[in-house]
Amino acid sequence: MRFLFKTDYDQDIRLAKHGGHTFWYSLLGLFLVSAPWTIPEYWLAQLTFVLIYSIVGLGLMLLAGFTGLFSLGHAAFLGVGAYTQAIMVNAGVPFPIALACAGLLSAAVGMVVGLPALRVKGIYLGMATLAFGFIVEEVIARWEHVTGGNKGLMVNYPNLFGWELDSTNEFYLLCLVVTVLATLGIVNLMRSSTGRAFVAIRDSEISAQSMGIHLARYKTLSFALSAALAGIGGALYAHKIQFLSPEQFSIIQSIDLLLMVVIGGLGSIHGAFLGAIFLIVMPQLISLGKDFLPAAIGQAAGLQGAVYGIVLIAFVLFEPMGLYGRWLKVRTWFQLFPFYRKGLFKRQKSFQKSDRLK
């Protein structure tokens, strides 16, 4: 058993491990706070979407990256939170109360969906969550007197106990505050015994169970927390676009969310933010690149999906740790230069295990 001196203990528990972290995160925070007055309104709107998707990405990262559970219906939780927020705000409920209800209702639904995770895993769990996504999309479309059905539902501006946030700058700052709180919550959760239990389940369920970890409890909790963050992100998403319709929460949206955390880097909190940046910036780059492509390719209807597929295959083959993994390698190269050794990050061979031994 290792006894820690006070200085070692402080270093272990503090968020910034050294002065470099403090400097760069402070610089990033200064940029984000000053963004409403330093960047054009269009890019501020895109940055707001990055913050919203980052919240959803943190939830999906907790589920897929840290607990190892597969979800193909996460857009359903996004939709539950968005419609809950829209209905309550339109009824005159203050924004904070509606936001809390959106997160709680999404968490309750996530607990119900998490029940299949107690019996199935892998592709079978993906099929169960995919079915749930189709069910939620159909309920939204058919429950017309509440959700507006396929005609859609308009969303009022967020109201903070009489203060209406009707400007881009105000809503951006609101999203920034919620994102910071969600990030701090996930960071502290992963440093707790609960977070370590999630990682243990991801690495080996049998080993985790042998150490006394209650698999059913922690799997259900992971689904609930992930769904709650998706619901909170959906609530902010509803206010940002101000119009909801069932097709916004389809299987395509779920695949985009899963693509976001895979390309960002599974198992890393930074990966949720890098993946959100990719998800927002990539369509802009594709739109700019269309002008330099032949008309037959540039005007093709499935160009964006094809590009996404190629990028995903490239990451799976050449950089399975995602954008954050690539950043770690670049950072290590600079730290070790000129003593960097070729092949330092060469992928190790892995041997397939049977499902019984996982």
mmCIF file of C-alpha atoms in Angstrom:
data_model
loop_
_atom_site.group_PDB
_atom_site.id
_atom_site.type_symbol
_atom_site.label_atom_id
_atom_site.label_comp_id
_atom_site.label_asym_id
_atom_site.label_seq_id
_atom_site.Cartn_x
_atom_site.Cartn_y
_atom_site.Cartn_z
ATOM 1 C CA MET A 1 0.000 0.000 0.000
ATOM 2 C CA ARG A 2 1.415 3.355 -1.043
ATOM 3 C CA PHE A 3 1.232 6.275 1.368
ATOM 4 C CA LEU A 4 1.025 9.684 -0.257
ATOM 5 C CA PHE A 5 2.610 12.829 1.011
ATOM 6 C CA LYS A 6 0.419 15.910 0.920
ATOM 7 C CA THR A 7 2.051 17.210 -2.267
ATOM 8 C CA ASP A 8 1.605 13.868 -4.031
ATOM 9 C CA TYR A 9 -2.001 13.687 -2.910
ATOM 10 C CA ASP A 10 -2.742 17.184 -4.163
ATOM 11 C CA GLN A 11 -1.195 16.327 -7.516
ATOM 12 C CA ASP A 12 -3.315 13.188 -7.796
ATOM 13 C CA ILE A 13 -6.643 14.881 -7.127
ATOM 14 C CA ARG A 14 -6.290 18.228 -8.882
ATOM 15 C CA LEU A 15 -7.736 18.628 -12.384
ATOM 16 C CA ALA A 16 -4.673 20.341 -13.863
ATOM 17 C CA LYS A 17 -1.686 18.030 -13.384
ATOM 18 C CA HIS A 18 0.944 20.679 -14.092
ATOM 19 C CA GLY A 19 1.406 24.305 -15.046
ATOM 20 C CA GLY A 20 1.098 23.591 -18.763
ATOM 21 C CA HIS A 21 -2.434 22.285 -18.297
ATOM 22 C CA THR A 22 -3.357 25.347 -16.278
ATOM 23 C CA PHE A 23 -1.973 27.715 -18.908
ATOM 24 C CA TRP A 24 -3.543 26.114 -21.974
ATOM 25 C CA TYR A 25 -6.920 25.442 -20.383
ATOM 26 C CA SER A 26 -7.002 29.028 -19.088
ATOM 27 C CA LEU A 27 -6.197 30.280 -22.590
ATOM 28 C CA LEU A 28 -8.955 28.089 -24.044
ATOM 29 C CA GLY A 29 -11.415 29.320 -21.416
ATOM 30 C CA LEU A 30 -10.509 32.929 -22.179
ATOM 31 C CA PHE A 31 -11.151 32.359 -25.879
ATOM 32 C CA LEU A 32 -14.496 30.651 -25.263
ATOM 33 C CA VAL A 33 -15.711 33.374 -22.907
ATOM 34 C CA SER A 34 -14.667 36.164 -25.264
ATOM 35 C CA ALA A 35 -15.963 34.410 -28.406
ATOM 36 C CA PRO A 36 -19.281 36.350 -28.598
ATOM 37 C CA TRP A 37 -17.321 39.581 -29.032
ATOM 38 C CA THR A 38 -14.371 38.318 -31.091
ATOM 39 C CA ILE A 39 -15.730 35.984 -33.798
ATOM 40 C CA PRO A 40 -18.479 36.445 -36.439
ATOM 41 C CA GLU A 41 -22.032 35.428 -35.566
ATOM 42 C CA TYR A 42 -22.044 32.504 -38.036
ATOM 43 C CA TRP A 43 -19.011 30.875 -36.436
ATOM 44 C CA LEU A 44 -20.436 31.584 -32.988
ATOM 45 C CA ALA A 45 -23.529 29.615 -33.999
ATOM 46 C CA GLN A 46 -21.326 26.718 -35.169
ATOM 47 C CA LEU A 47 -19.393 26.871 -31.898
ATOM 48 C CA THR A 48 -22.699 26.662 -30.033
ATOM 49 C CA PHE A 49 -23.523 23.465 -31.925
ATOM 50 C CA VAL A 50 -20.076 22.110 -30.991
ATOM 51 C CA LEU A 51 -20.848 22.708 -27.310
ATOM 52 C CA ILE A 52 -24.264 21.044 -27.611
ATOM 53 C CA TYR A 53 -22.909 17.984 -29.386
ATOM 54 C CA SER A 54 -20.038 17.826 -26.895
ATOM 55 C CA ILE A 55 -22.541 17.340 -24.064
ATOM 56 C CA VAL A 56 -24.200 14.507 -25.974
ATOM 57 C CA GLY A 57 -20.760 13.122 -26.845
ATOM 58 C CA LEU A 58 -19.746 13.082 -23.180
ATOM 59 C CA GLY A 59 -22.771 10.931 -22.426
ATOM 60 C CA LEU A 60 -22.118 8.533 -25.293
ATOM 61 C CA MET A 61 -18.416 8.446 -24.400
ATOM 62 C CA LEU A 62 -19.367 7.415 -20.857
ATOM 63 C CA LEU A 63 -21.480 4.582 -22.250
ATOM 64 C CA ALA A 64 -19.393 3.346 -25.181
ATOM 65 C CA GLY A 65 -15.908 4.577 -24.358
ATOM 66 C CA PHE A 66 -15.732 3.964 -20.608
ATOM 67 C CA THR A 67 -18.329 1.232 -19.982
ATOM 68 C CA GLY A 68 -18.021 -0.603 -23.297
ATOM 69 C CA LEU A 69 -21.760 -0.714 -24.058
ATOM 70 C CA PHE A 70 -22.928 -0.337 -27.651
ATOM 71 C CA SER A 71 -25.799 2.003 -28.563
ATOM 72 C CA LEU A 72 -27.313 2.625 -31.987
ATOM 73 C CA GLY A 73 -30.325 4.555 -30.736
ATOM 74 C CA HIS A 74 -28.820 7.458 -28.860
ATOM 75 C CA ALA A 75 -30.667 9.989 -31.000
ATOM 76 C CA ALA A 76 -33.825 8.777 -29.240
ATOM 77 C CA PHE A 77 -32.563 10.176 -25.916
ATOM 78 C CA LEU A 78 -31.689 13.386 -27.731
ATOM 79 C CA GLY A 79 -35.273 13.518 -29.000
ATOM 80 C CA VAL A 80 -36.809 12.769 -25.587
ATOM 81 C CA GLY A 81 -34.875 15.645 -24.031
ATOM 82 C CA ALA A 82 -35.619 18.018 -26.909
ATOM 83 C CA TYR A 83 -39.379 17.416 -26.925
ATOM 84 C CA THR A 84 -39.627 17.460 -23.129
ATOM 85 C CA GLN A 85 -37.868 20.818 -23.066
ATOM 86 C CA ALA A 86 -39.972 22.233 -25.909
ATOM 87 C CA ILE A 87 -43.299 21.169 -24.419
ATOM 88 C CA MET A 88 -42.488 22.460 -20.927
ATOM 89 C CA VAL A 89 -40.980 25.760 -22.057
ATOM 90 C CA ASN A 90 -43.906 26.392 -24.394
ATOM 91 C CA ALA A 91 -46.180 25.817 -21.406
ATOM 92 C CA GLY A 92 -44.398 28.581 -19.465
ATOM 93 C CA VAL A 93 -42.099 26.480 -17.274
ATOM 94 C CA PRO A 94 -38.794 28.280 -16.469
ATOM 95 C CA PHE A 95 -35.768 27.044 -18.391
ATOM 96 C CA PRO A 96 -33.798 25.521 -15.457
ATOM 97 C CA ILE A 97 -36.772 23.446 -14.308
ATOM 98 C CA ALA A 98 -37.529 22.277 -17.841
ATOM 99 C CA LEU A 99 -33.858 21.403 -18.391
ATOM 100 C CA ALA A 100 -33.771 19.333 -15.203
ATOM 101 C CA CYS A 101 -36.977 17.520 -16.214
ATOM 102 C CA ALA A 102 -35.562 16.827 -19.684
ATOM 103 C CA GLY A 103 -32.459 15.254 -18.151
ATOM 104 C CA LEU A 104 -34.406 13.264 -15.562
ATOM 105 C CA LEU A 105 -36.956 11.914 -18.032
ATOM 106 C CA SER A 106 -34.198 10.921 -20.448
ATOM 107 C CA ALA A 107 -32.370 9.202 -17.580
ATOM 108 C CA ALA A 108 -35.525 7.282 -16.637
ATOM 109 C CA VAL A 109 -35.967 6.156 -20.239
ATOM 110 C CA GLY A 110 -32.278 5.237 -20.351
ATOM 111 C CA MET A 111 -32.699 2.996 -17.313
ATOM 112 C CA VAL A 112 -35.516 1.148 -19.078
ATOM 113 C CA VAL A 113 -33.462 0.768 -22.254
ATOM 114 C CA GLY A 114 -30.476 -0.325 -20.173
ATOM 115 C CA LEU A 115 -32.317 -3.403 -18.962
ATOM 116 C CA PRO A 116 -31.479 -5.394 -22.136
ATOM 117 C CA ALA A 117 -27.808 -4.647 -21.433
ATOM 118 C CA LEU A 118 -28.065 -6.979 -18.445
ATOM 119 C CA ARG A 119 -28.673 -9.948 -20.731
ATOM 120 C CA VAL A 120 -27.175 -9.094 -24.126
ATOM 121 C CA LYS A 121 -24.060 -7.353 -25.378
ATOM 122 C CA GLY A 122 -22.209 -6.515 -28.547
ATOM 123 C CA ILE A 123 -24.232 -6.440 -31.740
ATOM 124 C CA TYR A 124 -27.325 -7.735 -29.939
ATOM 125 C CA LEU A 125 -27.338 -4.741 -27.603
ATOM 126 C CA GLY A 126 -26.926 -2.524 -30.653
ATOM 127 C CA MET A 127 -30.003 -4.122 -32.218
ATOM 128 C CA ALA A 128 -32.012 -3.545 -29.030
ATOM 129 C CA THR A 129 -31.065 0.145 -28.875
ATOM 130 C CA LEU A 130 -31.704 0.482 -32.609
ATOM 131 C CA ALA A 131 -35.221 -0.866 -32.122
ATOM 132 C CA PHE A 132 -35.755 1.619 -29.299
ATOM 133 C CA GLY A 133 -34.695 4.449 -31.602
ATOM 134 C CA PHE A 134 -37.285 3.438 -34.187
ATOM 135 C CA ILE A 135 -39.959 3.217 -31.486
ATOM 136 C CA VAL A 136 -39.256 6.724 -30.168
ATOM 137 C CA GLU A 137 -39.224 8.206 -33.665
ATOM 138 C CA GLU A 138 -42.585 6.583 -34.415
ATOM 139 C CA VAL A 139 -44.099 7.748 -31.098
ATOM 140 C CA ILE A 140 -43.023 11.336 -31.808
ATOM 141 C CA ALA A 141 -44.574 11.166 -35.275
ATOM 142 C CA ARG A 142 -47.884 9.623 -34.103
ATOM 143 C CA TRP A 143 -48.456 11.542 -30.857
ATOM 144 C CA GLU A 144 -49.590 14.604 -32.759
ATOM 145 C CA HIS A 145 -51.588 16.431 -30.087
ATOM 146 C CA VAL A 146 -48.448 16.597 -27.869
ATOM 147 C CA THR A 147 -45.454 16.612 -30.210
ATOM 148 C CA GLY A 148 -47.039 18.117 -33.318
ATOM 149 C CA GLY A 149 -46.280 14.961 -35.306
ATOM 150 C CA ASN A 150 -44.753 15.362 -38.734
ATOM 151 C CA LYS A 151 -45.933 18.990 -38.849
ATOM 152 C CA GLY A 152 -43.276 19.824 -36.282
ATOM 153 C CA LEU A 153 -43.184 21.837 -33.085
ATOM 154 C CA MET A 154 -41.975 25.381 -32.595
ATOM 155 C CA VAL A 155 -39.808 26.085 -29.537
ATOM 156 C CA ASN A 156 -39.831 29.319 -27.546
ATOM 157 C CA TYR A 157 -36.697 31.105 -26.368
ATOM 158 C CA PRO A 158 -35.297 29.918 -23.009
ATOM 159 C CA ASN A 159 -36.655 31.896 -20.078
ATOM 160 C CA LEU A 160 -34.572 32.245 -16.905
ATOM 161 C CA PHE A 161 -37.260 33.282 -14.410
ATOM 162 C CA GLY A 162 -38.372 36.251 -16.503
ATOM 163 C CA TRP A 163 -35.127 36.868 -18.404
ATOM 164 C CA GLU A 164 -35.612 35.736 -22.008
ATOM 165 C CA LEU A 165 -32.409 34.657 -23.762
ATOM 166 C CA ASP A 166 -33.301 35.716 -27.290
ATOM 167 C CA SER A 167 -29.837 36.625 -28.594
ATOM 168 C CA THR A 168 -27.109 34.402 -30.031
ATOM 169 C CA ASN A 169 -24.528 35.655 -27.526
ATOM 170 C CA GLU A 170 -26.677 34.973 -24.461
ATOM 171 C CA PHE A 171 -27.637 31.489 -25.579
ATOM 172 C CA TYR A 172 -24.008 30.660 -26.412
ATOM 173 C CA LEU A 173 -22.887 31.627 -22.917
ATOM 174 C CA LEU A 174 -25.688 29.514 -21.459
ATOM 175 C CA CYS A 175 -24.511 26.500 -23.487
ATOM 176 C CA LEU A 176 -20.935 27.181 -22.395
ATOM 177 C CA VAL A 177 -21.896 27.117 -18.707
ATOM 178 C CA VAL A 178 -23.866 23.868 -19.104
ATOM 179 C CA THR A 179 -20.985 22.270 -21.056
ATOM 180 C CA VAL A 180 -18.419 23.217 -18.411
ATOM 181 C CA LEU A 181 -20.614 21.797 -15.631
ATOM 182 C CA ALA A 182 -21.215 18.580 -17.592
ATOM 183 C CA THR A 183 -17.488 18.197 -18.297
ATOM 184 C CA LEU A 184 -16.496 18.734 -14.666
ATOM 185 C CA GLY A 185 -19.150 16.238 -13.623
ATOM 186 C CA ILE A 186 -17.840 13.537 -15.987
ATOM 187 C CA VAL A 187 -14.195 14.215 -15.078
ATOM 188 C CA ASN A 188 -14.934 13.823 -11.360
ATOM 189 C CA LEU A 189 -17.160 10.803 -11.979
ATOM 190 C CA MET A 190 -14.362 8.993 -13.819
ATOM 191 C CA ARG A 191 -11.982 9.660 -10.909
ATOM 192 C CA SER A 192 -14.427 8.117 -8.430
ATOM 193 C CA SER A 193 -15.026 4.477 -7.586
ATOM 194 C CA THR A 194 -18.076 4.505 -9.878
ATOM 195 C CA GLY A 195 -15.982 5.602 -12.844
ATOM 196 C CA ARG A 196 -13.377 2.933 -12.112
ATOM 197 C CA ALA A 197 -16.178 0.368 -11.963
ATOM 198 C CA PHE A 198 -17.349 1.442 -15.431
ATOM 199 C CA VAL A 199 -13.835 0.979 -16.838
ATOM 200 C CA ALA A 200 -13.512 -2.407 -15.138
ATOM 201 C CA ILE A 201 -16.745 -3.564 -16.781
ATOM 202 C CA ARG A 202 -15.457 -2.379 -20.149
ATOM 203 C CA ASP A 203 -12.191 -4.270 -19.780
ATOM 204 C CA SER A 204 -13.612 -7.542 -18.457
ATOM 205 C CA GLU A 205 -17.044 -8.253 -17.032
ATOM 206 C CA ILE A 206 -15.906 -11.461 -15.356
ATOM 207 C CA SER A 207 -12.973 -9.759 -13.660
ATOM 208 C CA ALA A 208 -15.176 -6.843 -12.589
ATOM 209 C CA GLN A 209 -17.763 -9.202 -11.118
ATOM 210 C CA SER A 210 -15.069 -11.142 -9.273
ATOM 211 C CA MET A 211 -14.004 -7.873 -7.605
ATOM 212 C CA GLY A 212 -17.520 -7.337 -6.269
ATOM 213 C CA ILE A 213 -18.817 -4.913 -8.908
ATOM 214 C CA HIS A 214 -22.579 -5.273 -9.371
ATOM 215 C CA LEU A 215 -22.860 -5.491 -13.167
ATOM 216 C CA ALA A 216 -26.602 -4.851 -13.385
ATOM 217 C CA ARG A 217 -26.446 -1.779 -11.172
ATOM 218 C CA TYR A 218 -23.506 -0.126 -12.928
ATOM 219 C CA LYS A 219 -24.649 -0.930 -16.461
ATOM 220 C CA THR A 220 -28.062 0.557 -15.754
ATOM 221 C CA LEU A 221 -26.456 3.586 -14.097
ATOM 222 C CA SER A 222 -24.214 4.106 -17.124
ATOM 223 C CA PHE A 223 -27.197 4.054 -19.467
ATOM 224 C CA ALA A 224 -29.099 6.459 -17.217
ATOM 225 C CA LEU A 225 -26.255 8.990 -16.958
ATOM 226 C CA SER A 226 -25.528 8.767 -20.670
ATOM 227 C CA ALA A 227 -29.194 9.303 -21.522
ATOM 228 C CA ALA A 228 -29.425 12.221 -19.073
ATOM 229 C CA LEU A 229 -26.556 14.040 -20.793
ATOM 230 C CA ALA A 230 -28.101 13.302 -24.182
ATOM 231 C CA GLY A 231 -31.403 14.710 -22.909
ATOM 232 C CA ILE A 232 -29.715 17.888 -21.665
ATOM 233 C CA GLY A 233 -27.967 18.256 -25.011
ATOM 234 C CA GLY A 234 -31.303 17.690 -26.746
ATOM 235 C CA ALA A 235 -32.923 20.424 -24.645
ATOM 236 C CA LEU A 236 -30.283 22.940 -25.741
ATOM 237 C CA TYR A 237 -30.533 21.643 -29.311
ATOM 238 C CA ALA A 238 -34.275 22.347 -29.306
ATOM 239 C CA HIS A 239 -33.718 25.978 -28.325
ATOM 240 C CA LYS A 240 -30.951 26.396 -30.864
ATOM 241 C CA ILE A 241 -32.880 25.241 -33.931
ATOM 242 C CA GLN A 242 -36.279 26.386 -32.530
ATOM 243 C CA PHE A 243 -38.179 23.794 -34.564
ATOM 244 C CA LEU A 244 -38.481 20.053 -33.940
ATOM 245 C CA SER A 245 -39.607 17.264 -36.251
ATOM 246 C CA PRO A 246 -39.309 13.448 -35.969
ATOM 247 C CA GLU A 247 -36.780 13.022 -38.807
ATOM 248 C CA GLN A 248 -34.208 15.035 -36.838
ATOM 249 C CA PHE A 249 -33.846 12.103 -34.424
ATOM 250 C CA SER A 250 -33.603 9.218 -36.870
ATOM 251 C CA ILE A 251 -31.101 6.374 -37.131
ATOM 252 C CA ILE A 252 -28.883 8.661 -39.233
ATOM 253 C CA GLN A 253 -28.507 10.993 -36.259
ATOM 254 C CA SER A 254 -27.621 8.038 -34.020
ATOM 255 C CA ILE A 255 -24.947 6.902 -36.459
ATOM 256 C CA ASP A 256 -23.545 10.446 -36.597
ATOM 257 C CA LEU A 257 -23.298 10.506 -32.793
ATOM 258 C CA LEU A 258 -21.532 7.144 -32.708
ATOM 259 C CA LEU A 259 -19.233 8.286 -35.497
ATOM 260 C CA MET A 260 -18.472 11.394 -33.446
ATOM 261 C CA VAL A 261 -17.084 9.512 -30.439
ATOM 262 C CA VAL A 262 -15.247 6.896 -32.524
ATOM 263 C CA ILE A 263 -13.407 9.478 -34.614
ATOM 264 C CA GLY A 264 -12.867 11.724 -31.591
ATOM 265 C CA GLY A 265 -11.266 8.862 -29.675
ATOM 266 C CA LEU A 266 -13.071 6.251 -27.585
ATOM 267 C CA GLY A 267 -12.194 6.252 -23.913
ATOM 268 C CA SER A 268 -11.143 9.907 -23.679
ATOM 269 C CA ILE A 269 -13.063 12.972 -22.553
ATOM 270 C CA HIS A 270 -11.116 15.093 -25.014
ATOM 271 C CA GLY A 271 -12.374 12.796 -27.757
ATOM 272 C CA ALA A 272 -15.976 13.925 -27.188
ATOM 273 C CA PHE A 273 -15.002 17.521 -27.971
ATOM 274 C CA LEU A 274 -12.756 16.648 -30.904
ATOM 275 C CA GLY A 275 -15.511 14.462 -32.335
ATOM 276 C CA ALA A 276 -18.061 17.266 -31.963
ATOM 277 C CA ILE A 277 -15.724 19.628 -33.819
ATOM 278 C CA PHE A 278 -15.370 17.035 -36.579
ATOM 279 C CA LEU A 279 -19.138 16.559 -36.808
ATOM 280 C CA ILE A 280 -19.728 20.306 -37.249
ATOM 281 C CA VAL A 281 -16.711 21.212 -39.390
ATOM 282 C CA MET A 282 -16.763 18.257 -41.805
ATOM 283 C CA PRO A 283 -20.007 19.233 -43.617
ATOM 284 C CA GLN A 284 -18.584 22.738 -44.091
ATOM 285 C CA LEU A 285 -15.415 21.321 -45.639
ATOM 286 C CA ILE A 286 -17.436 19.021 -47.903
ATOM 287 C CA SER A 287 -19.532 21.969 -49.090
ATOM 288 C CA LEU A 288 -16.375 23.945 -49.884
ATOM 289 C CA GLY A 289 -14.790 20.981 -51.647
ATOM 290 C CA LYS A 290 -17.765 20.393 -53.953
ATOM 291 C CA ASP A 291 -16.700 23.328 -56.139
ATOM 292 C CA PHE A 292 -13.361 21.630 -56.905
ATOM 293 C CA LEU A 293 -14.850 18.246 -57.798
ATOM 294 C CA PRO A 294 -16.386 17.093 -61.100
ATOM 295 C CA ALA A 295 -20.109 17.848 -61.316
ATOM 296 C CA ALA A 296 -21.022 14.143 -61.325
ATOM 297 C CA ILE A 297 -19.303 13.702 -57.948
ATOM 298 C CA GLY A 298 -19.832 17.093 -56.359
ATOM 299 C CA GLN A 299 -23.590 17.069 -56.946
ATOM 300 C CA ALA A 300 -24.112 13.444 -55.905
ATOM 301 C CA ALA A 301 -26.746 13.023 -53.201
ATOM 302 C CA GLY A 302 -24.711 10.624 -51.050
ATOM 303 C CA LEU A 303 -21.412 12.498 -51.123
ATOM 304 C CA GLN A 304 -21.403 13.367 -47.410
ATOM 305 C CA GLY A 305 -22.232 9.812 -46.359
ATOM 306 C CA ALA A 306 -19.491 8.442 -48.632
ATOM 307 C CA VAL A 307 -16.919 10.838 -47.189
ATOM 308 C CA TYR A 308 -17.954 9.931 -43.639
ATOM 309 C CA GLY A 309 -17.601 6.238 -44.471
ATOM 310 C CA ILE A 310 -14.141 6.699 -45.970
ATOM 311 C CA VAL A 311 -12.980 8.756 -42.988
ATOM 312 C CA LEU A 312 -14.319 6.166 -40.526
ATOM 313 C CA ILE A 313 -12.604 3.289 -42.351
ATOM 314 C CA ALA A 314 -9.352 5.258 -42.429
ATOM 315 C CA PHE A 315 -9.492 5.879 -38.689
ATOM 316 C CA VAL A 316 -10.325 2.261 -37.875
ATOM 317 C CA LEU A 317 -7.418 1.008 -40.005
ATOM 318 C CA PHE A 318 -4.739 3.596 -39.305
ATOM 319 C CA GLU A 319 -5.724 5.458 -36.113
ATOM 320 C CA PRO A 320 -8.114 3.403 -33.940
ATOM 321 C CA MET A 321 -7.544 5.788 -31.015
ATOM 322 C CA GLY A 322 -9.146 8.621 -33.005
ATOM 323 C CA LEU A 323 -8.175 12.255 -33.176
ATOM 324 C CA TYR A 324 -7.147 12.346 -29.527
ATOM 325 C CA GLY A 325 -4.877 9.356 -30.042
ATOM 326 C CA ARG A 326 -3.225 11.133 -32.950
ATOM 327 C CA TRP A 327 -2.723 14.226 -30.796
ATOM 328 C CA LEU A 328 -1.071 12.114 -28.080
ATOM 329 C CA LYS A 329 1.375 10.729 -30.629
ATOM 330 C CA VAL A 330 2.206 14.179 -31.985
ATOM 331 C CA ARG A 331 2.701 15.497 -28.449
ATOM 332 C CA THR A 332 4.957 12.575 -27.540
ATOM 333 C CA TRP A 333 7.017 13.134 -30.689
ATOM 334 C CA PHE A 334 7.743 16.713 -29.634
ATOM 335 C CA GLN A 335 8.466 15.657 -26.041
ATOM 336 C CA LEU A 336 10.995 13.016 -27.094
ATOM 337 C CA PHE A 337 12.560 14.842 -30.043
ATOM 338 C CA PRO A 338 15.300 14.236 -31.118
ATOM 339 C CA PHE A 339 15.273 10.888 -29.271
ATOM 340 C CA TYR A 340 11.995 9.677 -30.780
ATOM 341 C CA ARG A 341 12.256 6.051 -31.852
ATOM 342 C CA LYS A 342 10.460 4.871 -34.958
ATOM 343 C CA GLY A 343 7.744 2.332 -34.242
ATOM 344 C CA LEU A 344 7.174 3.560 -30.690
ATOM 345 C CA PHE A 345 3.415 3.438 -31.233
ATOM 346 C CA LYS A 346 3.360 0.307 -33.353
ATOM 347 C CA ARG A 347 0.115 -1.548 -32.805
ATOM 348 C CA GLN A 348 0.453 -4.768 -30.849
ATOM 349 C CA LYS A 349 -1.085 -7.989 -32.111
ATOM 350 C CA SER A 350 -4.172 -9.031 -30.199
ATOM 351 C CA PHE A 351 -5.652 -12.477 -29.968
ATOM 352 C CA GLN A 352 -9.386 -12.999 -30.158
ATOM 353 C CA LYS A 353 -11.044 -14.174 -26.977
ATOM 354 C CA SER A 354 -14.223 -16.165 -26.786
ATOM 355 C CA ASP A 355 -17.332 -14.434 -25.474
ATOM 356 C CA ARG A 356 -17.153 -16.757 -22.477
ATOM 357 C CA LEU A 357 -13.796 -15.368 -21.366
ATOM 358 C CA LYS A 358 -14.484 -11.656 -21.960
#
